[in-house]
Short mmCIF file of N, CA and C and ligand atoms in Angstrom, two decimals:
data_model
loop_
_atom_site.label_atom_id
_atom_site.label_comp_id
_atom_site.label_asym_id
_atom_site.label_seq_id
_atom_site.Cartn_x
_atom_site.Cartn_y
_atom_site.Cartn_z
N MET A 238 -5.51 1.37 -5.60
CA MET A 238 -4.38 0.62 -5.33
C MET A 238 -3.83 -0.04 -6.85
N ASN A 239 -2.76 0.19 -7.33
CA ASN A 239 -2.27 -0.47 -8.41
C ASN A 239 -2.02 -1.93 -8.20
N SER A 240 -1.69 -2.78 -8.98
CA SER A 240 -1.57 -4.23 -9.00
C SER A 240 -0.26 -4.62 -8.45
N ASN A 241 0.64 -3.61 -8.54
CA ASN A 241 1.94 -4.12 -8.01
C ASN A 241 1.80 -4.11 -6.45
N ALA A 242 0.95 -3.27 -5.82
CA ALA A 242 0.92 -3.47 -4.30
C ALA A 242 0.35 -4.62 -3.94
N LEU A 243 -0.28 -5.26 -4.89
CA LEU A 243 -0.84 -6.77 -4.48
C LEU A 243 0.10 -7.82 -4.65
N LEU A 244 1.26 -7.50 -5.22
CA LEU A 244 2.28 -8.49 -5.59
C LEU A 244 3.32 -8.52 -4.50
N ALA A 245 3.06 -9.70 -3.66
CA ALA A 245 3.90 -9.85 -2.51
C ALA A 245 4.92 -11.05 -2.68
N THR A 246 6.06 -10.93 -1.90
CA THR A 246 7.20 -12.09 -2.05
C THR A 246 6.98 -12.94 -0.63
N LEU A 247 6.27 -14.05 -0.58
CA LEU A 247 6.30 -14.61 0.39
C LEU A 247 7.72 -15.45 1.05
N ILE A 248 8.28 -15.27 1.96
CA ILE A 248 9.51 -15.99 2.36
C ILE A 248 9.11 -16.96 3.28
N CYS A 249 9.54 -18.41 3.03
CA CYS A 249 9.33 -19.76 3.60
C CYS A 249 9.99 -19.54 5.12
N PRO A 250 9.38 -19.76 6.06
CA PRO A 250 9.80 -19.75 7.54
C PRO A 250 10.44 -20.77 7.79
N ASN A 251 10.60 -21.76 6.87
CA ASN A 251 11.14 -22.94 7.37
C ASN A 251 12.74 -22.67 7.14
N PRO A 252 13.49 -22.65 8.20
CA PRO A 252 14.86 -22.26 8.33
C PRO A 252 15.89 -22.81 7.30
N THR A 253 15.58 -24.37 6.84
CA THR A 253 16.44 -24.92 5.99
C THR A 253 15.87 -24.67 4.51
N CYS A 254 14.90 -23.71 4.50
CA CYS A 254 14.24 -23.64 2.81
C CYS A 254 14.30 -22.05 2.72
N GLN A 255 13.51 -21.26 3.33
CA GLN A 255 13.64 -19.78 3.20
C GLN A 255 13.38 -19.43 1.53
N HIS A 256 12.74 -20.46 0.77
CA HIS A 256 12.53 -19.99 -0.61
C HIS A 256 11.37 -18.93 -0.74
N GLN A 257 11.79 -17.98 -1.55
CA GLN A 257 10.96 -16.92 -1.82
C GLN A 257 10.08 -17.00 -3.05
N GLN A 258 8.56 -16.89 -3.01
CA GLN A 258 7.69 -16.83 -4.12
C GLN A 258 6.88 -15.89 -4.15
N SER A 259 6.54 -15.31 -5.47
CA SER A 259 5.79 -14.13 -5.69
C SER A 259 4.29 -14.52 -5.76
N VAL A 260 3.60 -14.21 -4.88
CA VAL A 260 2.16 -14.39 -4.86
C VAL A 260 1.53 -13.15 -4.92
N MET A 261 0.33 -13.15 -5.66
CA MET A 261 -0.66 -12.19 -5.70
C MET A 261 -1.74 -12.13 -4.54
N MET A 262 -1.56 -11.11 -3.88
CA MET A 262 -2.49 -11.05 -2.58
C MET A 262 -3.90 -11.01 -2.74
N PRO A 263 -4.80 -11.87 -2.12
CA PRO A 263 -6.10 -11.64 -2.45
C PRO A 263 -6.77 -10.57 -1.64
N THR A 264 -7.76 -9.83 -2.32
CA THR A 264 -8.16 -8.63 -1.58
C THR A 264 -9.62 -8.76 -0.85
N THR A 265 -10.25 -10.02 -1.10
CA THR A 265 -11.65 -10.25 -0.66
C THR A 265 -11.33 -11.12 0.46
N PHE A 266 -10.52 -11.71 0.75
CA PHE A 266 -10.42 -12.69 1.96
C PHE A 266 -8.98 -12.48 2.38
N CYS A 267 -8.69 -13.04 3.71
CA CYS A 267 -7.40 -13.38 4.48
C CYS A 267 -7.01 -14.78 4.18
N GLN A 268 -5.54 -14.72 3.49
CA GLN A 268 -5.23 -15.98 3.27
C GLN A 268 -4.45 -16.44 4.62
N LEU A 269 -4.80 -17.48 5.31
CA LEU A 269 -4.47 -17.79 6.59
C LEU A 269 -3.27 -18.72 6.48
N SER A 270 -3.12 -19.68 5.53
CA SER A 270 -1.94 -20.49 5.43
C SER A 270 -1.57 -20.45 4.02
N TYR A 271 -0.30 -21.01 3.66
CA TYR A 271 -0.04 -21.16 2.25
C TYR A 271 1.26 -22.42 2.49
N THR A 272 1.13 -22.91 1.20
CA THR A 272 1.87 -23.94 0.88
C THR A 272 3.35 -23.60 0.31
N CYS A 273 4.39 -23.76 0.94
CA CYS A 273 5.85 -23.27 0.14
C CYS A 273 5.84 -24.50 -1.12
N GLU A 274 6.37 -23.68 -2.37
CA GLU A 274 6.14 -24.52 -3.50
C GLU A 274 7.74 -25.13 -3.45
N ALA A 275 8.67 -24.80 -2.71
CA ALA A 275 10.02 -25.64 -2.50
C ALA A 275 10.01 -26.83 -1.59
N CYS A 276 9.41 -26.43 -0.52
CA CYS A 276 9.59 -27.70 0.57
C CYS A 276 8.43 -28.14 0.69
N SER A 277 7.17 -27.76 0.32
CA SER A 277 5.82 -28.26 0.37
C SER A 277 5.27 -28.43 1.60
N MET A 278 5.71 -27.70 2.54
CA MET A 278 5.27 -27.42 3.93
C MET A 278 4.37 -26.31 3.90
N THR A 279 3.27 -26.48 4.69
CA THR A 279 2.06 -25.54 4.75
C THR A 279 2.57 -24.71 6.09
N HIS A 280 2.39 -23.82 5.85
CA HIS A 280 2.47 -22.40 6.78
C HIS A 280 1.30 -21.61 7.31
N ALA A 281 0.92 -21.91 8.64
CA ALA A 281 -0.03 -20.87 8.97
C ALA A 281 0.70 -19.57 9.32
N HIS A 282 -0.42 -18.65 9.41
CA HIS A 282 -0.22 -17.28 9.85
C HIS A 282 0.47 -17.38 11.09
N LYS A 283 1.14 -16.39 11.75
CA LYS A 283 1.40 -16.39 13.12
C LYS A 283 0.24 -15.71 13.85
N ARG A 284 0.27 -16.15 15.20
CA ARG A 284 -0.59 -15.71 15.98
C ARG A 284 -0.45 -14.14 16.23
N GLY A 285 -1.60 -13.42 16.28
CA GLY A 285 -1.64 -11.83 16.01
C GLY A 285 -1.53 -11.23 14.80
N ASP A 286 -0.99 -11.97 13.63
CA ASP A 286 -1.16 -11.62 12.32
C ASP A 286 -2.58 -11.97 11.81
N CYS A 287 -2.73 -11.19 10.83
CA CYS A 287 -4.18 -11.49 10.30
C CYS A 287 -4.09 -12.34 9.27
N CYS A 288 -2.89 -12.33 8.72
CA CYS A 288 -2.85 -13.60 7.41
C CYS A 288 -1.49 -14.15 7.28
N VAL A 289 -0.97 -14.76 6.26
CA VAL A 289 0.47 -15.18 5.96
C VAL A 289 1.04 -14.26 5.32
N PHE A 290 0.52 -13.14 4.53
CA PHE A 290 1.31 -12.08 4.13
C PHE A 290 1.93 -11.18 5.31
N CYS A 291 1.26 -10.84 6.28
CA CYS A 291 1.59 -10.02 7.27
C CYS A 291 2.80 -10.72 7.99
N SER A 292 2.58 -12.07 8.21
CA SER A 292 3.59 -13.02 8.93
C SER A 292 4.76 -13.17 8.21
N TYR A 293 4.71 -13.31 6.73
CA TYR A 293 5.80 -14.11 5.93
C TYR A 293 6.31 -13.24 4.82
N ALA A 294 5.62 -12.32 4.36
CA ALA A 294 5.82 -11.65 3.04
C ALA A 294 6.75 -10.38 3.52
N ASP A 295 7.16 -9.76 2.24
CA ASP A 295 7.87 -8.69 2.47
C ASP A 295 6.95 -7.32 2.71
N LYS A 296 5.79 -7.45 2.41
CA LYS A 296 5.06 -6.52 2.67
C LYS A 296 3.51 -6.71 3.33
N PRO A 297 2.89 -6.01 4.15
CA PRO A 297 1.68 -6.46 4.77
C PRO A 297 0.41 -6.48 3.80
N CYS A 298 -0.56 -7.27 4.09
CA CYS A 298 -1.68 -7.46 3.21
C CYS A 298 -2.32 -6.13 2.94
N PRO A 299 -3.30 -6.24 1.89
CA PRO A 299 -4.02 -4.96 1.22
C PRO A 299 -4.83 -4.39 2.64
N SER A 300 -5.53 -5.07 3.39
CA SER A 300 -6.04 -4.49 4.33
C SER A 300 -5.52 -3.93 5.38
N MET A 301 -4.23 -4.16 5.58
CA MET A 301 -3.08 -3.69 6.58
C MET A 301 -2.61 -2.19 5.90
N GLN A 302 -2.68 -2.50 4.76
CA GLN A 302 -2.12 -0.85 3.81
C GLN A 302 -3.00 -0.13 3.67
N GLY A 303 -4.11 -0.37 3.76
CA GLY A 303 -5.37 0.63 3.32
C GLY A 303 -5.88 1.06 4.68
N GLU A 304 -6.84 1.84 4.56
CA GLU A 304 -7.41 2.47 5.60
C GLU A 304 -8.65 1.67 6.07
N ASP A 305 -9.06 0.76 5.40
CA ASP A 305 -10.41 -0.27 5.82
C ASP A 305 -10.03 -1.10 6.86
N ALA A 306 -11.16 -1.39 7.47
CA ALA A 306 -11.00 -2.37 8.50
C ALA A 306 -10.54 -3.55 8.18
N CYS A 307 -9.79 -4.20 9.18
CA CYS A 307 -9.17 -5.55 8.72
C CYS A 307 -10.07 -6.59 8.06
N CYS A 308 -9.39 -7.73 7.89
CA CYS A 308 -10.01 -8.75 6.98
C CYS A 308 -11.67 -8.92 7.27
N PRO A 309 -12.11 -9.34 6.48
CA PRO A 309 -13.46 -9.94 6.74
C PRO A 309 -13.78 -11.09 7.64
N SER A 310 -12.42 -11.86 7.67
CA SER A 310 -12.71 -12.92 8.65
C SER A 310 -12.51 -12.51 10.03
N VAL A 311 -12.15 -11.54 10.35
CA VAL A 311 -11.97 -10.89 11.72
C VAL A 311 -13.23 -10.12 12.26
N LEU A 312 -14.17 -9.96 11.34
CA LEU A 312 -15.32 -9.13 11.56
C LEU A 312 -16.30 -9.88 12.71
N SER A 313 -16.84 -9.07 13.68
CA SER A 313 -17.55 -9.71 14.71
C SER A 313 -18.77 -10.28 13.94
N ASP A 314 -19.55 -11.25 14.63
CA ASP A 314 -20.55 -11.76 14.43
C ASP A 314 -21.81 -11.00 13.86
N GLU A 315 -21.69 -9.80 14.67
CA GLU A 315 -22.76 -8.65 14.20
C GLU A 315 -22.82 -8.36 13.04
N GLU A 316 -21.26 -7.77 12.60
CA GLU A 316 -21.03 -7.16 11.28
C GLU A 316 -21.21 -8.17 10.07
N ILE A 317 -21.00 -9.59 10.31
CA ILE A 317 -21.33 -10.54 9.63
C ILE A 317 -22.66 -10.61 9.04
N PHE A 318 -23.56 -10.73 10.19
CA PHE A 318 -25.05 -10.87 10.14
C PHE A 318 -25.36 -9.53 9.27
N LEU A 319 -24.93 -8.19 9.37
CA LEU A 319 -25.29 -7.05 8.97
C LEU A 319 -25.05 -7.38 7.39
N MET A 320 -23.79 -7.80 6.83
CA MET A 320 -23.42 -8.06 5.57
C MET A 320 -24.28 -8.95 4.91
N GLN A 321 -24.67 -9.97 5.77
CA GLN A 321 -25.34 -11.05 4.97
C GLN A 321 -26.97 -10.45 4.88
N GLY A 322 -27.35 -9.40 5.63
CA GLY A 322 -28.55 -9.09 5.59
C GLY A 322 -28.93 -8.16 4.23
ZN1 ZN B 587 9.95 -23.70 2.04
#
């Protein structure tokens, strides 16, 4: 995956703002909220989406683009236990 695939544009869901900012998406964890640099509101991901990029960005997050299972944060307790082992 090239680095361009990790550059997403987050679009502020605040209807009076809708500011767009370019953000590099993390690949090692899911970003569950972000703070708009224009209106300073913090936006959590939508219910059912795995992260703010799936909810508000112009492209889905890396884990949704790839064939890997979704984000580490949604692994079951058993899988987390295996990773720690
Ligand atoms: Zn905003």
